Coordinates of C-alpha atoms and ligand atoms in Angstrom, one line a residue:
M1093 CA 113.1 102.3 62.3
M1094 CA 111.0 99.2 63.0
Q1095 CA 112.8 96.1 64.0
Q1096 CA 111.2 92.7 64.8
L1097 CA 111.6 91.4 68.4
K1098 CA 109.3 88.4 67.8
P1099 CA 106.8 87.7 65.0
N1100 CA 104.4 90.6 65.0
V1101 CA 106.2 92.4 67.8
Y1102 CA 108.4 95.3 66.8
S1103 CA 110.6 97.9 68.4
I1104 CA 110.3 101.4 67.0
R1105 CA 113.2 103.3 68.5
A1106 CA 114.3 106.9 68.2
I1107 CA 118.0 107.0 69.0
D1108 CA 119.1 110.3 70.5
W1109 CA 122.9 110.0 70.2
D1110 CA 123.4 113.7 71.0
R1111 CA 121.4 114.3 74.1
R1112 CA 123.6 115.1 77.0
L1113 CA 121.2 116.2 79.7
F1114 CA 117.8 115.0 81.0
D1115 CA 115.5 117.2 83.1
E1116 CA 118.2 119.8 82.7
L1117 CA 119.9 117.9 85.5
I1118 CA 120.9 114.3 84.7
P1119 CA 124.0 113.9 82.5
L1120 CA 123.6 111.5 79.6
P1121 CA 127.2 110.6 78.7
E1122 CA 126.0 107.9 76.3
G1123 CA 122.9 109.6 74.9
T1124 CA 119.6 107.7 75.1
T1125 CA 116.9 106.0 73.1
Y1126 CA 113.1 106.4 73.4
N1127 CA 111.6 103.0 72.7
A1128 CA 108.1 102.5 71.4
Y1129 CA 106.8 99.0 70.5
L1130 CA 104.2 97.8 68.0
I1131 CA 102.2 94.6 68.5
E1132 CA 100.0 93.3 65.7
G1133 CA 97.5 90.8 67.1
G1134 CA 95.5 90.0 63.9
N1135 CA 92.3 91.8 65.0
K1136 CA 93.9 94.9 66.6
T1137 CA 97.2 96.7 66.6
A1138 CA 98.7 98.3 69.7
L1139 CA 101.5 100.9 70.0
L1140 CA 103.2 100.7 73.4
D1141 CA 104.3 104.2 74.4
T1142 CA 105.6 106.8 72.0
V1143 CA 108.8 108.9 72.0
D1144 CA 110.1 112.2 73.1
P1145 CA 108.4 115.2 71.4
T1146 CA 111.7 116.1 69.8
K1147 CA 111.5 112.7 67.9
T1148 CA 107.9 112.7 66.9
D1149 CA 108.7 112.8 63.2
T1150 CA 111.1 109.8 63.6
L1151 CA 108.2 107.7 65.1
L1152 CA 105.6 108.8 62.5
D1153 CA 108.1 108.2 59.7
S1154 CA 108.9 104.7 61.0
L1155 CA 105.2 103.9 61.1
A1156 CA 104.6 105.2 57.6
A1157 CA 107.7 103.5 56.2
S1158 CA 106.3 100.1 57.5
A1159 CA 102.8 100.9 56.2
V1160 CA 101.2 100.8 59.6
D1161 CA 97.7 102.1 58.5
T1162 CA 95.8 101.3 61.7
I1163 CA 96.6 101.7 65.4
D1164 CA 93.7 100.7 67.6
Y1165 CA 95.4 101.2 71.0
V1166 CA 98.2 103.4 72.3
I1167 CA 99.3 101.8 75.6
S1168 CA 100.6 104.6 77.8
H1169 CA 102.7 103.3 80.7
H1170 CA 103.9 106.6 82.0
A1171 CA 102.8 110.2 81.5
E1172 CA 106.3 111.7 81.4
Q1173 CA 106.7 113.4 78.1
D1174 CA 109.7 111.5 76.8
H1175 CA 107.2 108.6 76.3
S1176 CA 103.9 110.3 76.1
G1177 CA 104.9 113.5 74.3
S1178 CA 104.1 112.2 70.9
I1179 CA 100.7 110.7 71.8
P1180 CA 98.8 113.7 70.6
A1181 CA 100.5 113.5 67.1
V1182 CA 99.8 109.7 67.0
L1183 CA 96.1 110.3 67.9
S1184 CA 95.9 112.9 65.2
R1185 CA 97.4 110.5 62.6
Y1186 CA 95.3 107.6 63.8
P1187 CA 91.9 109.2 64.6
D1188 CA 90.3 105.9 65.8
A1189 CA 93.1 105.0 68.3
K1190 CA 92.3 104.9 72.0
V1191 CA 94.8 105.6 74.7
V1192 CA 94.9 102.6 77.1
T1193 CA 96.2 103.3 80.6
N1194 CA 95.3 103.3 84.3
A1195 CA 93.1 105.9 85.9
K1196 CA 96.0 107.9 87.4
C1197 CA 98.0 108.0 84.2
R1198 CA 94.8 109.0 82.3
S1199 CA 94.3 111.9 84.6
M1200 CA 98.0 113.0 84.3
L1201 CA 97.9 112.7 80.5
I1202 CA 94.8 115.0 80.4
D1203 CA 96.6 117.5 82.6
L1204 CA 100.0 117.4 80.8
L1205 CA 99.0 116.9 77.2
Q1206 CA 95.3 118.0 77.2
I1207 CA 94.2 114.8 75.5
D1208 CA 90.4 114.7 75.2
E1209 CA 88.7 112.4 77.8
S1210 CA 86.9 110.6 75.0
R1211 CA 90.1 109.1 73.7
F1212 CA 90.8 106.9 76.7
L1213 CA 90.2 103.3 77.6
T1214 CA 91.0 102.9 81.3
V1215 CA 92.3 99.6 82.5
A1216 CA 92.8 98.2 86.0
D1217 CA 95.7 96.3 87.6
G1218 CA 95.8 92.8 86.2
Q1219 CA 93.3 93.4 83.4
T1220 CA 93.9 91.9 80.0
L1221 CA 93.2 93.2 76.5
T1222 CA 93.2 90.9 73.6
L1223 CA 94.4 91.9 70.2
G1224 CA 93.3 88.7 68.5
T1225 CA 96.2 86.2 68.6
K1226 CA 98.0 88.2 71.3
T1227 CA 96.9 89.3 74.7
L1228 CA 98.3 92.1 76.8
Q1229 CA 98.1 92.1 80.6
F1230 CA 98.6 95.3 82.5
F1231 CA 100.3 95.7 85.9
D1232 CA 100.3 98.8 88.0
V1233 CA 103.9 99.4 89.2
P1234 CA 103.6 102.7 90.9
W1235 CA 106.7 104.9 91.7
V1236 CA 109.0 103.6 89.0
H1237 CA 109.4 106.6 89.1
W1238 CA 106.1 108.5 89.0
P1239 CA 102.9 107.5 90.8
E1240 CA 101.1 106.3 87.7
T1241 CA 103.6 104.0 86.2
M1242 CA 102.4 100.8 84.6
A1243 CA 103.9 97.7 82.8
T1244 CA 102.5 95.4 80.2
L1245 CA 103.2 91.7 79.9
L1246 CA 102.7 90.2 76.4
Q1247 CA 101.4 86.9 77.6
D1248 CA 101.9 84.8 74.6
D1249 CA 105.6 85.8 74.0
H1250 CA 106.4 86.4 77.7
I1251 CA 107.8 89.9 77.0
L1252 CA 107.6 92.5 79.7
F1253 CA 107.3 96.1 78.7
P1254 CA 108.1 98.0 81.9
C1255 CA 108.8 101.5 80.4
D1256 CA 111.4 103.3 82.5
F1257 CA 111.8 100.4 84.9
F1258 CA 114.9 98.4 84.0
G1259 CA 115.8 101.1 81.5
A1260 CA 119.1 102.7 80.7
H1261 CA 120.2 106.0 79.0
L1262 CA 122.3 104.3 76.4
A1263 CA 122.3 105.0 72.7
T1264 CA 123.4 101.9 70.8
S1265 CA 122.8 100.8 67.2
G1266 CA 122.1 97.3 68.4
L1267 CA 118.6 96.5 69.6
Y1268 CA 119.7 94.1 72.3
V1269 CA 122.1 94.2 75.2
E1270 CA 125.4 93.0 73.7
D1271 CA 128.1 94.7 75.8
E1272 CA 127.0 93.5 79.2
P1273 CA 129.4 95.5 81.4
M1274 CA 128.4 98.7 79.6
A1275 CA 124.7 97.9 79.8
Y1276 CA 125.2 97.2 83.6
E1277 CA 127.0 100.5 84.2
S1278 CA 124.3 102.4 82.2
A1279 CA 121.5 100.6 84.0
K1280 CA 123.1 101.3 87.4
R1281 CA 123.5 104.9 86.6
Y1282 CA 119.8 105.0 85.5
Y1283 CA 118.7 103.2 88.7
A1284 CA 120.8 105.5 90.9
E1285 CA 119.6 108.8 89.4
I1286 CA 115.9 107.9 88.8
M1287 CA 114.8 104.8 90.7
M1288 CA 116.8 104.7 93.9
P1289 CA 114.5 107.0 95.9
F1290 CA 111.8 104.3 95.4
R1291 CA 113.9 101.3 96.5
T1292 CA 111.3 99.9 98.9
M1293 CA 108.5 100.0 96.3
I1294 CA 110.7 98.4 93.7
R1295 CA 111.4 95.5 96.1
K1296 CA 107.7 94.8 96.1
H1297 CA 107.4 95.0 92.3
L1298 CA 110.4 92.6 91.9
E1299 CA 108.6 90.1 94.2
R1300 CA 105.5 90.3 92.1
L1301 CA 107.2 90.1 88.8
G1302 CA 109.2 87.1 90.1
G1303 CA 105.9 85.2 89.9
L1304 CA 105.6 85.8 86.2
R1305 CA 107.3 84.0 83.4
I1306 CA 109.4 86.7 81.7
D1307 CA 111.6 85.7 78.7
M1308 CA 112.5 89.2 77.6
I1309 CA 112.4 92.7 79.1
A1310 CA 111.9 95.5 76.6
P1311 CA 112.2 98.9 78.4
S1312 CA 111.6 102.4 77.0
H1313 CA 115.2 103.5 77.2
G1314 CA 118.3 101.6 76.1
P1315 CA 118.7 98.1 74.7
V1316 CA 116.3 95.2 75.2
H1317 CA 117.2 92.4 77.6
R1318 CA 117.1 89.1 75.8
K1319 CA 118.3 87.5 79.0
P1320 CA 116.3 89.1 81.8
Q1321 CA 118.0 87.4 84.7
P1322 CA 121.1 89.7 84.8
I1323 CA 119.1 92.9 85.1
L1324 CA 116.6 91.3 87.6
D1325 CA 119.6 90.1 89.7
A1326 CA 121.2 93.6 89.5
Y1327 CA 118.0 95.3 90.7
E1328 CA 117.6 92.7 93.5
D1329 CA 121.1 93.6 94.7
W1330 CA 120.6 97.4 94.4
V1331 CA 117.3 97.6 96.2
S1332 CA 118.4 95.2 99.0
D1333 CA 119.6 96.5 102.3
R1334 CA 123.1 95.1 101.7
V1335 CA 125.8 97.8 101.7
K1336 CA 129.5 97.4 100.8
N1337 CA 132.7 98.2 102.6
E1338 CA 132.9 101.5 100.7
V1339 CA 133.2 105.2 101.5
V1340 CA 132.0 107.8 99.1
L1341 CA 134.1 110.9 99.7
A1342 CA 132.6 113.9 97.9
Y1343 CA 134.5 117.1 98.5
V1344 CA 135.4 120.5 97.2
S1345 CA 138.4 122.6 98.3
M1346 CA 139.2 126.2 97.6
H1347 CA 142.7 126.7 99.0
E1348 CA 143.9 123.1 99.6
S1349 CA 143.1 122.8 103.3
T1350 CA 140.1 120.5 102.8
K1351 CA 142.0 118.8 100.0
K1352 CA 144.8 117.9 102.4
M1353 CA 142.4 116.4 104.8
V1354 CA 140.7 114.5 102.0
E1355 CA 144.0 113.0 100.9
Q1356 CA 145.0 112.0 104.5
F1357 CA 141.5 110.5 104.9
S1358 CA 141.7 108.6 101.6
R1359 CA 145.1 107.1 102.6
A1360 CA 143.8 106.2 106.0
L1361 CA 140.9 104.3 104.5
I1362 CA 143.0 102.5 102.0
R1363 CA 145.4 101.4 104.8
R1364 CA 142.4 100.0 106.6
N1365 CA 141.2 98.1 103.4
V1366 CA 138.1 100.2 103.1
V1367 CA 137.3 101.1 99.5
V1368 CA 137.2 104.8 98.9
R1369 CA 135.5 106.5 96.0
Q1370 CA 136.7 110.0 95.8
F1371 CA 134.8 112.8 93.9
N1372 CA 136.0 116.3 93.4
L1373 CA 132.7 118.1 93.2
A1374 CA 134.2 120.9 91.2
A1375 CA 134.6 118.5 88.3
T1376 CA 132.7 115.3 88.9
D1377 CA 129.9 113.8 86.8
L1378 CA 126.9 113.7 89.0
G1379 CA 125.9 110.3 87.6
K1380 CA 129.2 108.8 88.7
L1381 CA 128.6 110.1 92.2
A1382 CA 125.0 108.7 92.2
I1383 CA 126.3 105.2 91.0
A1384 CA 128.7 105.2 93.9
L1385 CA 125.9 106.0 96.4
V1386 CA 124.0 102.8 95.4
D1387 CA 126.2 100.5 97.4
A1388 CA 128.4 102.5 99.8
A1389 CA 128.0 102.0 103.6
T1390 CA 129.4 105.4 104.3
V1391 CA 129.3 108.9 102.8
V1392 CA 131.7 111.6 103.9
L1393 CA 131.4 115.2 102.6
G1394 CA 134.3 117.5 102.4
S1395 CA 133.8 121.3 102.4
P1396 CA 135.6 124.5 103.2
T1397 CA 133.6 127.3 104.8
V1398 CA 132.5 130.0 102.4
L1399 CA 130.2 133.0 103.2
T1400 CA 129.8 131.5 106.7
G1401 CA 128.4 128.2 105.4
A1402 CA 129.1 125.1 103.3
H1403 CA 130.6 125.5 99.8
P1404 CA 127.6 125.6 97.5
K1405 CA 128.9 122.6 95.5
A1406 CA 129.1 120.5 98.7
A1407 CA 125.6 121.7 99.7
Y1408 CA 124.4 120.6 96.2
A1409 CA 126.0 117.1 96.6
A1410 CA 124.3 116.8 100.1
F1411 CA 121.0 117.9 98.6
V1412 CA 121.2 115.4 95.8
A1413 CA 122.3 112.6 98.0
N1414 CA 119.4 113.4 100.4
A1415 CA 116.9 113.4 97.5
L1416 CA 118.2 110.1 96.1
R1417 CA 117.9 108.3 99.5
P1418 CA 120.7 105.8 99.2
K1419 CA 120.9 103.0 101.7
T1420 CA 124.0 104.6 103.3
R1421 CA 124.4 103.7 107.0
F1422 CA 127.0 106.2 108.2
A1423 CA 128.1 109.7 107.3
S1424 CA 130.5 112.3 108.4
I1425 CA 131.9 115.7 107.4
I1426 CA 135.5 116.9 107.0
G1427 CA 136.7 120.3 106.1
S1428 CA 138.0 123.6 107.1
F1429 CA 137.2 127.2 108.2
G1430 CA 139.0 130.5 108.4
W1431 CA 137.2 132.4 111.1
G1432 CA 133.8 130.7 111.8
G1433 CA 130.6 129.6 110.3
K1434 CA 128.0 126.8 110.3
M1435 CA 129.3 124.6 107.6
V1436 CA 128.8 121.3 109.5
E1437 CA 125.3 122.1 110.8
Q1438 CA 124.3 123.1 107.3
L1439 CA 125.5 119.9 105.6
A1440 CA 124.2 117.7 108.3
G1441 CA 120.9 119.4 108.1
L1442 CA 120.6 118.7 104.4
L1443 CA 120.8 114.9 105.0
G1444 CA 117.6 114.5 106.9
N1445 CA 116.1 111.9 104.6
L1446 CA 118.9 109.4 105.3
K1447 CA 118.8 106.9 108.1
I1448 CA 122.4 107.4 109.0
E1449 CA 124.5 107.6 112.1
L1450 CA 126.5 110.8 111.9
L1451 CA 130.1 110.1 112.9
D1452 CA 132.2 112.9 114.5
P1453 CA 133.1 115.6 111.9
V1454 CA 136.7 116.8 111.6
I1455 CA 137.1 120.4 110.9
A1456 CA 140.5 122.2 110.7
K1457 CA 141.0 125.9 111.3
G1458 CA 143.0 127.0 108.3
Q1459 CA 145.6 124.5 107.1
P1460 CA 145.2 121.1 108.8
N1461 CA 147.8 120.4 111.5
E1462 CA 149.0 117.1 113.0
E1463 CA 146.1 117.0 115.4
D1464 CA 143.6 117.4 112.6
F1465 CA 145.3 114.6 110.6
R1466 CA 145.2 112.4 113.7
A1467 CA 141.5 113.2 114.0
V1468 CA 141.0 112.2 110.4
D1469 CA 142.8 108.9 111.1
K1470 CA 140.5 108.4 114.0
L1471 CA 137.4 108.9 111.8
A1472 CA 138.8 106.2 109.5
D1473 CA 139.2 103.9 112.5
Q1474 CA 135.6 104.7 113.5
I1475 CA 134.3 103.9 110.0
L1476 CA 136.2 100.6 109.9
A1477 CA 134.8 99.7 113.3
R1478 CA 131.2 100.4 112.2
H1479 CA 131.7 98.5 109.0
K1480 CA 133.0 95.5 111.1
E1481 CA 130.0 95.8 113.4
I1482 CA 127.6 95.3 110.4
G1483 CA 129.7 92.5 109.0
I1484 CA 131.1 94.1 105.8
A1485 CA 134.7 94.6 106.9
R1486 CA 137.4 92.4 108.6
Ligands
LIG392 FE1 111.7 108.0 80.6 FE2 110.2 108.9 83.4 O1 110.5 108.9 81.6

């Protein structure tokens, strides 16, 4: 369906209400949208990105229903298939269309989609392309979240098309952000799962974009930001080094020993006015855990010992946290064992990407006893002291 954003600027969304998993990894509780955009400049017409290959027909039908007879340029901001996957079908339908992108994305599109080299027009960072009455300017914004990622500024209307950057997996019938808390939550989930590992790069991009006049942000997933400032401010906060007086407590327990320590630890943190976000890894939504990792000063993993090591669900959480590279400052491990094993060493070894201070783990033999509970309380004291030292707790 084509919907007008501004005169001669249209959104062409494919709404995927039912999708529940991305990359066979990331939960999509609210579905998603794949947003392409069409800009008519009088002399030339540009299509900005396409849609997921499962929705190619939706895109082509929308173009046909709006009698779009000519596409001169297909601007490709990102080679990942949820935006590029319908490019071959569009090129086939519009045989004179050229794919406009940077050199790295061009190379990746050739590899991934086997698009013929003759179909490309390569553009450099900062270069402009006029469509007649409208002019596009291209910006390389690498690592949001692949190395080739690019954004386009529609100069005349001051609309930024940043592709995944500032996006959200959120299927809505409305074209624009209307429910701001819901949009914030979805955008934070998206940031946590997809953008957080590239926090430092994003900071540089935000500085550069801050020098541009941007009246609207039209990403490739989720609703359009008619007011750009809230999402820009949210990103500034997320990518900053500021952490909050929070502990993410992600645990799994088989026979209640670890669970008892987790409960004692939670109570100890609450008494010390430290926010605790507790996740039972046997049931949790990975996205919720990722969101909590965006701000927390401390992460504590809880695991029993199974087959001489960490419970695989705890190892999985550690692996994911390590890959997402949150700005966490402190970490620890609590848990239990029956007769031996290397659970602590395993979990600590999985956190190598994180610039953390590892606080003394607390591990019970069998059911935790009073001494174990006292050690858990001491860990809470230690966390509070560290949070005070960095000025986030009183
Ligand atoms: Fe929405 Fe990285 O693709």
